[in-house]
Coordinates of C-alpha atoms in Angstrom, one line a residue:
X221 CA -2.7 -50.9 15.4
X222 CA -2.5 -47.6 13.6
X223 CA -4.0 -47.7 9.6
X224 CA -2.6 -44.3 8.4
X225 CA -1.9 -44.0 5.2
X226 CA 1.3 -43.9 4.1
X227 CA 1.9 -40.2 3.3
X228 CA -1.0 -38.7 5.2
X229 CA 1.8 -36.0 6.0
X230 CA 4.7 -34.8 4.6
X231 CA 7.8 -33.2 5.5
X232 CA 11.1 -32.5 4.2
X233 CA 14.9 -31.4 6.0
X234 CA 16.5 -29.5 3.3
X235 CA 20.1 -28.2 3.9
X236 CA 21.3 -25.1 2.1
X237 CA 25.4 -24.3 1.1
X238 CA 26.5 -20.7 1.9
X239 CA 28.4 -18.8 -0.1
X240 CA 29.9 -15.7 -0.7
X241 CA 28.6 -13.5 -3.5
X242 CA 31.2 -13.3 -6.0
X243 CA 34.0 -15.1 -4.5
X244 CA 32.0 -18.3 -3.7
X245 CA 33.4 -19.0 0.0
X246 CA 31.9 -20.6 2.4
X247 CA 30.5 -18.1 4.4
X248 CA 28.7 -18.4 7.8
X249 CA 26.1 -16.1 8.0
X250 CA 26.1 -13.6 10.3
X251 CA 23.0 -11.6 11.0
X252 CA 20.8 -14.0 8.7
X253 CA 18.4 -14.9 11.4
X254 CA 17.3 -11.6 12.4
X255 CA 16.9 -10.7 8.6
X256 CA 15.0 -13.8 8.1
X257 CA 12.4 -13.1 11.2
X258 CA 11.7 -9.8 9.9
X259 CA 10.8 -10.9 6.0
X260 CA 8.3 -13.7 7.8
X261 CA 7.0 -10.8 10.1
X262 CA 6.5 -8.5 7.3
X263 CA 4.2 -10.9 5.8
X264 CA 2.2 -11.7 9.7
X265 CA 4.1 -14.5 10.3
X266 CA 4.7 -15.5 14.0
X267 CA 8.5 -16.1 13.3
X268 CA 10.8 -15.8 16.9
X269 CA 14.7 -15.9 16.4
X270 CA 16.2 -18.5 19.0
X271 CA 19.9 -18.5 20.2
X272 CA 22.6 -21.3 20.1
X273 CA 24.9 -20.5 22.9
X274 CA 25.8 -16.8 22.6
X275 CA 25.1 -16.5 18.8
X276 CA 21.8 -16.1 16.9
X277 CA 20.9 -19.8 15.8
X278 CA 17.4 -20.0 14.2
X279 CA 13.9 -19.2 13.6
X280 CA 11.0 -21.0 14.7
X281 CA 7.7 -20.2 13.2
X282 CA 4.5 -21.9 11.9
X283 CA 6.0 -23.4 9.1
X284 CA 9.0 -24.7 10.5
X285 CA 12.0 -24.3 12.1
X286 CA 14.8 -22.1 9.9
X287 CA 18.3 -22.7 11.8
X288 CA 21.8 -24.4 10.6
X289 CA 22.6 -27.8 10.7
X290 CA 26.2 -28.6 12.0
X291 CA 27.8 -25.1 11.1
X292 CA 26.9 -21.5 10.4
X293 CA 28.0 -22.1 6.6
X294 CA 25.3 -24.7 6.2
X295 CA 21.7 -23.6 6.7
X296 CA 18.8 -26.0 7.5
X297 CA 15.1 -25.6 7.2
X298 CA 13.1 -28.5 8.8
X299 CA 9.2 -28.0 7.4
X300 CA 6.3 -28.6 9.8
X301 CA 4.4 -31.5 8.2
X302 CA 1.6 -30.8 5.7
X303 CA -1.1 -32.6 4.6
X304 CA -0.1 -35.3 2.3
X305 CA -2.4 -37.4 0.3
X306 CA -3.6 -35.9 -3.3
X307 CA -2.0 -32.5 -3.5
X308 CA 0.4 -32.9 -0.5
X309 CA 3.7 -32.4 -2.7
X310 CA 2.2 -28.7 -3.9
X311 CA 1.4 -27.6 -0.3
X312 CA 5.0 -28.6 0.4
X313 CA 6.3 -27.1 -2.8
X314 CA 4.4 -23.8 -2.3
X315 CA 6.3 -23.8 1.0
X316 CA 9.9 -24.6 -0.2
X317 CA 10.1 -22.3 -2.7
X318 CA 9.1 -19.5 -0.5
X319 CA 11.8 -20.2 2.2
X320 CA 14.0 -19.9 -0.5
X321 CA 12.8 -16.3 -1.7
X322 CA 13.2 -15.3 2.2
X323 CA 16.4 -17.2 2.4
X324 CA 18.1 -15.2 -0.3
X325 CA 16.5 -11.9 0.2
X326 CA 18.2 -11.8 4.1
X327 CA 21.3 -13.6 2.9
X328 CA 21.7 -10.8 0.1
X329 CA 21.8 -8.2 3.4
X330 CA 25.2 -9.9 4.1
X331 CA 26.4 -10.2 0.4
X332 CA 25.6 -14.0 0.1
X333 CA 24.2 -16.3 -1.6
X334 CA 23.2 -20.1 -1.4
X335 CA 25.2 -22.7 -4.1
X336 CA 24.1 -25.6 -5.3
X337 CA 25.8 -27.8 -4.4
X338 CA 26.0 -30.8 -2.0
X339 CA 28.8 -30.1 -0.5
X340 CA 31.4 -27.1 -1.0
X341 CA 33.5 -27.6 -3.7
X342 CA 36.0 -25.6 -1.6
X343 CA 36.2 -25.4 1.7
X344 CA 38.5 -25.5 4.4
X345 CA 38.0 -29.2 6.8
X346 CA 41.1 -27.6 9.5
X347 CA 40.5 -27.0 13.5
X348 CA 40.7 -23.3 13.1
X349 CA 37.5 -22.8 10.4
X350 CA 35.9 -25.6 12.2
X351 CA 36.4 -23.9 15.7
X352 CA 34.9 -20.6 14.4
X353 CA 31.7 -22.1 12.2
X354 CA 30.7 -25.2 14.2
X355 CA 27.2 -24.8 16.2
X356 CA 27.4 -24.6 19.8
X357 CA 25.5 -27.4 20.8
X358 CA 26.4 -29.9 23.7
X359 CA 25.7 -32.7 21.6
X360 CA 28.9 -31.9 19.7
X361 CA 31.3 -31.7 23.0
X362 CA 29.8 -35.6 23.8
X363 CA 30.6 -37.0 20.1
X364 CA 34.3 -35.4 19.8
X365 CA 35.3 -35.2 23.0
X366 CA 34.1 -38.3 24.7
X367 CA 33.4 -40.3 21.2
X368 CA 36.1 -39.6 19.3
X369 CA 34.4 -38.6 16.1
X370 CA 36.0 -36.8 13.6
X371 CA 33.1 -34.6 13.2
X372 CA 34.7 -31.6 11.7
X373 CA 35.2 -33.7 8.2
X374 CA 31.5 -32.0 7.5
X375 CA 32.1 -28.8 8.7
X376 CA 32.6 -27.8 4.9
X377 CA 28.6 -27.7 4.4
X378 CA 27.5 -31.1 3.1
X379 CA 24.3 -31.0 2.7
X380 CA 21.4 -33.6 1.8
X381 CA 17.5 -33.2 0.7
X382 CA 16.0 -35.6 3.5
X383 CA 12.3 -36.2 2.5
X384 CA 10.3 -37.6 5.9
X385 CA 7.4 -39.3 4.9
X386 CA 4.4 -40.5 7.1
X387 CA 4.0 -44.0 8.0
X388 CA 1.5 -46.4 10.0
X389 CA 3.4 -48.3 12.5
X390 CA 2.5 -51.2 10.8
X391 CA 4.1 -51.0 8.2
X392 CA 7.5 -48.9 9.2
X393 CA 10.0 -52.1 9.1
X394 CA 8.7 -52.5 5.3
X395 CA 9.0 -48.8 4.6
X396 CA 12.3 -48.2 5.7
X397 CA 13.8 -51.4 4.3
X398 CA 12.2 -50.4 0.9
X399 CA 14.1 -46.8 1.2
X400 CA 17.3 -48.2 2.3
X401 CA 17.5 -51.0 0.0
X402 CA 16.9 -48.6 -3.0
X403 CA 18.9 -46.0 -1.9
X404 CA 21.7 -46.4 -4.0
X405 CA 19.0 -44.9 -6.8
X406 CA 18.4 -41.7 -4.7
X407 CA 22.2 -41.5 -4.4
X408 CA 22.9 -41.2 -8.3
X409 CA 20.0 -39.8 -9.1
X410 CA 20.5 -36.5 -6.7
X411 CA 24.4 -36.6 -6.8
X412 CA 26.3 -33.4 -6.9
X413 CA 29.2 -33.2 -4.5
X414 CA 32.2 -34.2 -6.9
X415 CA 34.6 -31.9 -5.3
X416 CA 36.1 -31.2 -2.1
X417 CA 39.2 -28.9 -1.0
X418 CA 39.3 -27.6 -5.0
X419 CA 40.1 -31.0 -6.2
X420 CA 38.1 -33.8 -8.5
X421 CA 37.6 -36.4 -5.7
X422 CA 36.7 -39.4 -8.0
X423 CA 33.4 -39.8 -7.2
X424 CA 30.1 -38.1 -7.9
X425 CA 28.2 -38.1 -4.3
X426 CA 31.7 -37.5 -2.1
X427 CA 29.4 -36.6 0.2
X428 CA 28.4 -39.5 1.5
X429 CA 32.1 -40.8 2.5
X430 CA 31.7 -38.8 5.6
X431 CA 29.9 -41.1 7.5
X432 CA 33.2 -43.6 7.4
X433 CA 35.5 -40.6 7.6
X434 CA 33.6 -39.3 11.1
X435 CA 33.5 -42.9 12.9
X436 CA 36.8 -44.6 11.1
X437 CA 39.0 -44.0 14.1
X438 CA 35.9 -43.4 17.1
X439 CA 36.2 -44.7 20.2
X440 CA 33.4 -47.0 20.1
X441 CA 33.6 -49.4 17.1
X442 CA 29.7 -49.4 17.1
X443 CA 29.5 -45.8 15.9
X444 CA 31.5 -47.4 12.7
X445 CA 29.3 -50.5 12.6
X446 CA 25.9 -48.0 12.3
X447 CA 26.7 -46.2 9.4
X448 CA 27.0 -49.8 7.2
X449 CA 23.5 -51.1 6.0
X450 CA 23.2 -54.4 7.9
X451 CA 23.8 -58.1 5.5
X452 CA 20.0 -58.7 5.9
X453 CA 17.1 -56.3 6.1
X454 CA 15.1 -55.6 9.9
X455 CA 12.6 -58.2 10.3
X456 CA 10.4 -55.7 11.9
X457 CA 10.9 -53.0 14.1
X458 CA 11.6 -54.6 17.4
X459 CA 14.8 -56.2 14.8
X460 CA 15.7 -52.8 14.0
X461 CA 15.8 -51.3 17.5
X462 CA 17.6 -54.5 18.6
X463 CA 20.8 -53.8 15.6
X464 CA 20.8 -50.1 17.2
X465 CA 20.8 -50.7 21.1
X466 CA 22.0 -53.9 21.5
X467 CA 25.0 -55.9 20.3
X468 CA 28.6 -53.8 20.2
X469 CA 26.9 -50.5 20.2
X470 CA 27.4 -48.4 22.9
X471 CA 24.7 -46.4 24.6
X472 CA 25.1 -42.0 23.3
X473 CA 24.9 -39.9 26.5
X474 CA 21.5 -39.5 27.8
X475 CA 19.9 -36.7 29.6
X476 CA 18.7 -36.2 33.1
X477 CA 15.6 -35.7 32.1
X478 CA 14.4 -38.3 29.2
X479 CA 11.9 -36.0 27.8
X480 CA 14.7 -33.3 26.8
X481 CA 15.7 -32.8 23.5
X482 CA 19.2 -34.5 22.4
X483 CA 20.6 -31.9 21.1
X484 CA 20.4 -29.5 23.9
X485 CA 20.4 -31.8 26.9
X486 CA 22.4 -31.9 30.1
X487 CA 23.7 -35.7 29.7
X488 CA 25.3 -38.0 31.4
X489 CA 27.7 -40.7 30.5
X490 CA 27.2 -44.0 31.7
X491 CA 29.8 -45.8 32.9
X492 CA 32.0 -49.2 31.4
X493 CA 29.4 -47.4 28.1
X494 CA 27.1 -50.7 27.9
X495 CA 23.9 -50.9 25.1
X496 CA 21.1 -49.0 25.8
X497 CA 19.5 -52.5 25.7
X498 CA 21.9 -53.0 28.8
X499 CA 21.1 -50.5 30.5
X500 CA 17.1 -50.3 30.2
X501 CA 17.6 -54.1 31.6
X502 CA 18.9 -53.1 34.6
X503 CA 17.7 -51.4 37.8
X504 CA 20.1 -48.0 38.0
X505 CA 23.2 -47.4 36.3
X506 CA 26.0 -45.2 37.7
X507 CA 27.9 -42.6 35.1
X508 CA 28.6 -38.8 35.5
X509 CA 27.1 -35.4 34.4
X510 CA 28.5 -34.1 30.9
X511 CA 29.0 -30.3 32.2
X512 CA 29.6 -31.1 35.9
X513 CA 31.5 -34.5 35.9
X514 CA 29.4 -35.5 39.7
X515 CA 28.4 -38.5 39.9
X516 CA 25.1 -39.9 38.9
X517 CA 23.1 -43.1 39.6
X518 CA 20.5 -42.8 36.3
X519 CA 17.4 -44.8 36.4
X520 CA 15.9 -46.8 33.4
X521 CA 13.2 -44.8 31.5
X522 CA 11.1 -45.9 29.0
X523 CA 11.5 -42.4 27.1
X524 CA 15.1 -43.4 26.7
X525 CA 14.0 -45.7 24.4
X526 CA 12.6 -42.8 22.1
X527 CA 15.0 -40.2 23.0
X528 CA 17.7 -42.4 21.7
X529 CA 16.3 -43.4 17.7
X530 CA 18.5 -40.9 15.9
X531 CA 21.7 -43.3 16.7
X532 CA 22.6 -44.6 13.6
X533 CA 23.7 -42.5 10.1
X534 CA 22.1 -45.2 7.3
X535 CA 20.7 -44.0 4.8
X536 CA 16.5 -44.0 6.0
X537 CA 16.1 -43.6 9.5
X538 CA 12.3 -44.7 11.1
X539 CA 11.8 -41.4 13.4
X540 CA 8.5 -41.5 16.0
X541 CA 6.9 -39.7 18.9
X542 CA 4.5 -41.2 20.9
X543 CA 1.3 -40.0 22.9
X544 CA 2.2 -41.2 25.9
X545 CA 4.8 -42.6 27.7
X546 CA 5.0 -46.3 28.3
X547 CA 5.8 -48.5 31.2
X548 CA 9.2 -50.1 31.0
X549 CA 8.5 -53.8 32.0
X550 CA 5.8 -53.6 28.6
X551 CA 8.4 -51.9 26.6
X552 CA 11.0 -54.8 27.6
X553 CA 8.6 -57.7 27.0
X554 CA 7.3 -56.3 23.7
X555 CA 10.7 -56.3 22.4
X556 CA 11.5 -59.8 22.8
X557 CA 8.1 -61.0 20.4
X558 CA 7.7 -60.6 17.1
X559 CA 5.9 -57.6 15.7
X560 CA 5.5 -56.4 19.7
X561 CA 7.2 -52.6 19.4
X562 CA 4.6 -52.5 16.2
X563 CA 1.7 -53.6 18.3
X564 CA 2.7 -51.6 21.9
X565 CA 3.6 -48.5 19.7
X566 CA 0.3 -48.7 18.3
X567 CA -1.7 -49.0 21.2
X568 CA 0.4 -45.8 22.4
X569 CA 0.0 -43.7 19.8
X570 CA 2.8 -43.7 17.9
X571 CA 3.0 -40.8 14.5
X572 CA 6.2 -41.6 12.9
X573 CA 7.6 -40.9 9.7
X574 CA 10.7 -42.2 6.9
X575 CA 13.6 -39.7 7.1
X576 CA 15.5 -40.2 3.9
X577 CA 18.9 -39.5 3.9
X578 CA 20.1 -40.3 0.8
X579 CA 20.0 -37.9 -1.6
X580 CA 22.0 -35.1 -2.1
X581 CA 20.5 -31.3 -2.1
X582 CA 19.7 -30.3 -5.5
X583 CA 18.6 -27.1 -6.7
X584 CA 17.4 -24.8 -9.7
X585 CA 20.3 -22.8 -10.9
X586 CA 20.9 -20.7 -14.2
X587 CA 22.8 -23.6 -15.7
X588 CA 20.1 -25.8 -15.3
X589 CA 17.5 -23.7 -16.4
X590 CA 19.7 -23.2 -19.3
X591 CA 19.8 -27.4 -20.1
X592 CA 16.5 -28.2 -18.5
X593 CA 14.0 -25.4 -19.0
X594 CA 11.9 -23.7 -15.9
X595 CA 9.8 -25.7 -15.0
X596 CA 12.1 -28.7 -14.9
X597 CA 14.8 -26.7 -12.7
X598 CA 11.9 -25.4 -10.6
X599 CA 10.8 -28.9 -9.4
X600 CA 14.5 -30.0 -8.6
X601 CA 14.1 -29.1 -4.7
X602 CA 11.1 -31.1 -4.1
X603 CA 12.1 -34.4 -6.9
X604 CA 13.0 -36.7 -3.3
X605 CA 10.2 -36.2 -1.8
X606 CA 8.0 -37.5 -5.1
X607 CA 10.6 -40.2 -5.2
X608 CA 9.9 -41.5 -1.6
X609 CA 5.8 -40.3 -1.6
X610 CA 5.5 -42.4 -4.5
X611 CA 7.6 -45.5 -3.2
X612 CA 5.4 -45.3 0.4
X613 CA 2.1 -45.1 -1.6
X614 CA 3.3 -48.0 -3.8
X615 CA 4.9 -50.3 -0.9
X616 CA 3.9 -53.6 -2.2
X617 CA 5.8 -52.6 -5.7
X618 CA 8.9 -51.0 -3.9
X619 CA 9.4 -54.1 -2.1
X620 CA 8.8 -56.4 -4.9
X621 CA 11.8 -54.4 -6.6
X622 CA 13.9 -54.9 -4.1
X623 CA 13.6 -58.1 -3.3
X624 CA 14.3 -59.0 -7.1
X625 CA 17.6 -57.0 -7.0
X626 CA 18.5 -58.7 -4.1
X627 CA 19.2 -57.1 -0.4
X628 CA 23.0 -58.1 -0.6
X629 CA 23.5 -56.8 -4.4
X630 CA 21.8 -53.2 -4.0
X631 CA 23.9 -53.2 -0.8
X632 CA 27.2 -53.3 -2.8
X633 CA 25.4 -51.0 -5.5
X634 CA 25.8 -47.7 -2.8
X635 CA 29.5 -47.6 -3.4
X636 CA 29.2 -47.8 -7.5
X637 CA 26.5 -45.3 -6.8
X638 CA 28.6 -43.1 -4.7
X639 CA 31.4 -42.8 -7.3
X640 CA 29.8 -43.2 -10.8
X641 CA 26.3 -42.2 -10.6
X642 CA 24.5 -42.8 -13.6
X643 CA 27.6 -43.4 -15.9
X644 CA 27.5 -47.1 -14.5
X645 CA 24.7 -49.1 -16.2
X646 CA 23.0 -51.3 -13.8
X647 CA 22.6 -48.1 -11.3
X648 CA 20.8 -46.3 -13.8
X649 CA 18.6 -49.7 -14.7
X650 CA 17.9 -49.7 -11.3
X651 CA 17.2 -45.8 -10.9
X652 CA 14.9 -46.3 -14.1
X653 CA 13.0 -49.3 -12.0
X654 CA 13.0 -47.0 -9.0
X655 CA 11.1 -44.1 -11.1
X656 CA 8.9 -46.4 -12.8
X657 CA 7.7 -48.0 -9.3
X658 CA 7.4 -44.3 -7.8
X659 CA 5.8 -42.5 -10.6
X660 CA 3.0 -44.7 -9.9
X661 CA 2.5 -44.2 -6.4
X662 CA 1.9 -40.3 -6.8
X663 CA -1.3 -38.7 -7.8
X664 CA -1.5 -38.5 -11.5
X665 CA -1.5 -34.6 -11.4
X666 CA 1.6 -34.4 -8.9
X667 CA 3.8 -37.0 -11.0
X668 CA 5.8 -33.2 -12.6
X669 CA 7.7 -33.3 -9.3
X670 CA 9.4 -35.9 -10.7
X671 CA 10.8 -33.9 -13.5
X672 CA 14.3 -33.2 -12.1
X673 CA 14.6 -37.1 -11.5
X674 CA 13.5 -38.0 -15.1
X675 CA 15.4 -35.0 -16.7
X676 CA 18.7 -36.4 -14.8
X677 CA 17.8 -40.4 -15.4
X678 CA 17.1 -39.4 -18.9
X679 CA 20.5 -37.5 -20.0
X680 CA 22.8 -39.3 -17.3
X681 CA 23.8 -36.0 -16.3
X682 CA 23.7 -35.4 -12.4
X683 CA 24.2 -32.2 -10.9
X684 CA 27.8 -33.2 -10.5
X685 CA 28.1 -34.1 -13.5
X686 CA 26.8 -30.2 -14.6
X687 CA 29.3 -29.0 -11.5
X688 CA 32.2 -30.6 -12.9
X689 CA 31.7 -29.6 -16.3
X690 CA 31.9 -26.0 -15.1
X691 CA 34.9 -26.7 -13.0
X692 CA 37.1 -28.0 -15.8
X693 CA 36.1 -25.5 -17.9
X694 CA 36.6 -22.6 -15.5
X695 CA 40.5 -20.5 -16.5
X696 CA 42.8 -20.0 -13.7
X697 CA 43.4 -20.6 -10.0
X698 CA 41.1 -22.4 -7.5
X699 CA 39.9 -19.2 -6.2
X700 CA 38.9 -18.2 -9.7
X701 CA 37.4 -21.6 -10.7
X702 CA 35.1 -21.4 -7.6
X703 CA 34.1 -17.6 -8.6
X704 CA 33.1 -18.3 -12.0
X705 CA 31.8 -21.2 -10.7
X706 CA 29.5 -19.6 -8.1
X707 CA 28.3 -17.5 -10.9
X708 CA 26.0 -20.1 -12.6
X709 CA 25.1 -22.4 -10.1
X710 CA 23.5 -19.7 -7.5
X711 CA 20.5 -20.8 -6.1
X712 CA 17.1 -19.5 -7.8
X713 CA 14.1 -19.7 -7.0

């Protein structure tokens, strides 16, 4: 079984709010991509623009992939992993803070900007906006059409900070039970949607409501069930594989070909819509082609397996890719023992990672300059990643914190998290606990990227605390609340 260390690589998904310059709209960018490519050529970067459908959707290049996340008014940069270990979170900060120089230098050729927020503190949720900024991917005709979900409640750019965070197989269950049990820290701590549609929505991390809003009504009452932390943590990973396949779930669409990516696949839907776990027990299943609607008899794969881990919206996913593939009848019986995924995973190969999902994206902006000072502001961006590096290197600790605030209580915590942040006193013990556990985990000399997370847990105020500060304070209409809004809280960097 695999011994890397935890963190030998890092990573990081970091979403990015659009915005018009000077009005503060959301705006989807329009001729972004091929501005981007050309400020990574200039400097003798290998950087390719990529379509989605008939519009420009992306760059790809050595660092990373530079493309939008559900719409054109919410950008998304996905790092290639860097070398962790003792001075991992500078190589990654080095990076970050230049694809934010290009990012702003081709969104100002459009007379944009990015806003720090985590969500839009204004933005239109209706069929028409969502029809014109959504991404053309075929994923998205699958999950409204045939699932039901509400999926244009995001479509008004909410946007997280997801650290992904090397792990040996071995110890993945404990890893991602450590993140998600703590989460409701990460939640407060990084909090900064408190608006939506111009109005004060009660809560500090709105944000996060979208999961319920999305799946409330879906046609498959599984889709609701994964996006609620389970009453017990995963016993290992063959536990957590068996809450997402088996049980009332209900299989996502899988493509012809197992290898393809889900995002892009031709699919098919497999009809009566058993569990995966269902469905890799069987011999063939019959459903029909996504695009074509034929027929189709699809055959068990073991790749379906891996193609299918992104099913479930909690907030730590374990994310993997293995060597090689494996044979199905091995898969199958390794999932019925104990610790068997952990030790057939291993022997194949597996390099996973933690994919946190819980904390909201979180920038440096004049008006935290102005309360926090430079160098404070500047480390904002990278503070999750410390936070989880420093929980992974410290494993047995992060645990041992958990388990004394109980798996059922920091469960009930998220909500209290969600809608007071810091102002509520045990959240901030517990965020104080978190910090304490992480800072020790780092490298002495990379503990400063904690600096946004101790500026925040030491003044109890989150970015949406700054955001609604500004808000209230702003004269006038909406439209001239979110202008004078904009103003200060422009992404620097």
């Amino acid at each position: 079984m695999s011994a890397i260390e935890a963190g030998s690589k890092l990573g990081l998904e970091m979403e990015m709010a659009v915005a018009r310059r000077g009005s503060g709209r959301s705006h989807p960018v329009g001729g972004y991509f091929e501005a981007l490519a050309s400020i990574k050529r200039a400097r003798g970067e290998d950087a390719a623009v990529y379509p989605l459908g008939k519009r420009a959707g992306g760059v790809s290049g050595p660092d990373g992939d530079s493309g939008v996340d559900n719409g054109y008014n919410l950008l998304e940069t996905a790092f290639s992993p860097v070398q962790g270990g003792v001075g991992g979170l500078d190589r990654l900060g080095e990076k970050v803070a230049q694809e934010l120089r290009d990012a702003r230098q081709a969104l100002a050729c459009e007379d944009a900007m990015l806003l720090n927020v985590s969500e839009h503190p204004d933005c239109s949720l209706d069929p028409d906006w969502y029809d014109a900024v959504r991404a053309d991917r075929p994923i998205y005709r699958e999950l409204v059409g045939h699932r039901g979900w509400l999926h244009r409640a995001g479509i008004d750019a909410k946007a997280q900070n997801g650290p992904c965070t090397s792990v040996g197989i071995g110890q993945a269950a404990r890893a991602l039970n450590a993140v998600l049990a703590l989460a409701p820290a990460c939640i407060a701590l990084f909090a900064n949607s408190p608006l939506q549609a111009g109005r004060a929505t009660g809560l500090k991390e709105n944000r996060l409501t979208l999961w319920d809003r999305v799946f409330r009504h879906a046609r498959f009452a599984g889709d609701h069930w994964l996006q609620r932390l389970p009453e017990r943590p995963f016993d290992d990973l063959g536990d957590y594989f068996r809450w997402m396949f088996g049980g009332p779930t209900a299989s996502r669409a899988l493509s012809v070909v197992p290898s393809q990516g889900y995002k892009s696949a031709a699919s098919v839907y497999l009809a009566g819509n058993p569990s995966l776990r269902r469905f890799l027990e069987s011999a063939q299943w019959p459903g029909r082609h996504a695009e074509t609607g034929e027929f189709v008899m699809l055959r068990p794969h073991s790749g379906y397996f891996e193609y299918s881990q992104f099913a479930h919206f909690l907030d730590a996913r374990w994310r993997y890719r293995l060597a090689g593939p494996v044979p199905l009848d091995e898969l199958l019986a390794a999932w019925t023992r104990p610790g068997g995924i952990e030790d057939l995973h291993g022997r194949h190969g597996a390099d996973g990672y933690i994919e946190g999902r819980a904390c909201g994206a979180v920038f440096a902006d004049a008006q935290l300059r102005d309360e926090a000072g430079i160098g404070v502001a500047s480390t904002a961006p990278l503070s999750p990643s410390a936070v989880q590096f420093g929980l992974m290197r410290n494993l047995d600790e992060a645990e041992r914190l958990w388990r004394d605030w109980g798996w059922l209580r920091l469960r009930g915590m998220r909500g209290v998290a969600m809608r007071e942040a810091l102002d509520d006193d045990t959240v901030h013990a517990l965020a104080r606990d978190v910090l304490d556990v992480a800072r020790a985990g780092l490298p002495e000399g990379e503990r400063r990227w904690l600096g946004y997370a101790d500026h925040v847990l030491r003044t109890r105020r989150t970015g949406a605390d700054r955001l609604l500060e500004l808000w209230n304070a702003a004269p006038g209409s909406r439209a001239e609340k979110l202008a004078c809004v904009s103003a200060r809280r422009e992404v620097l960097d």
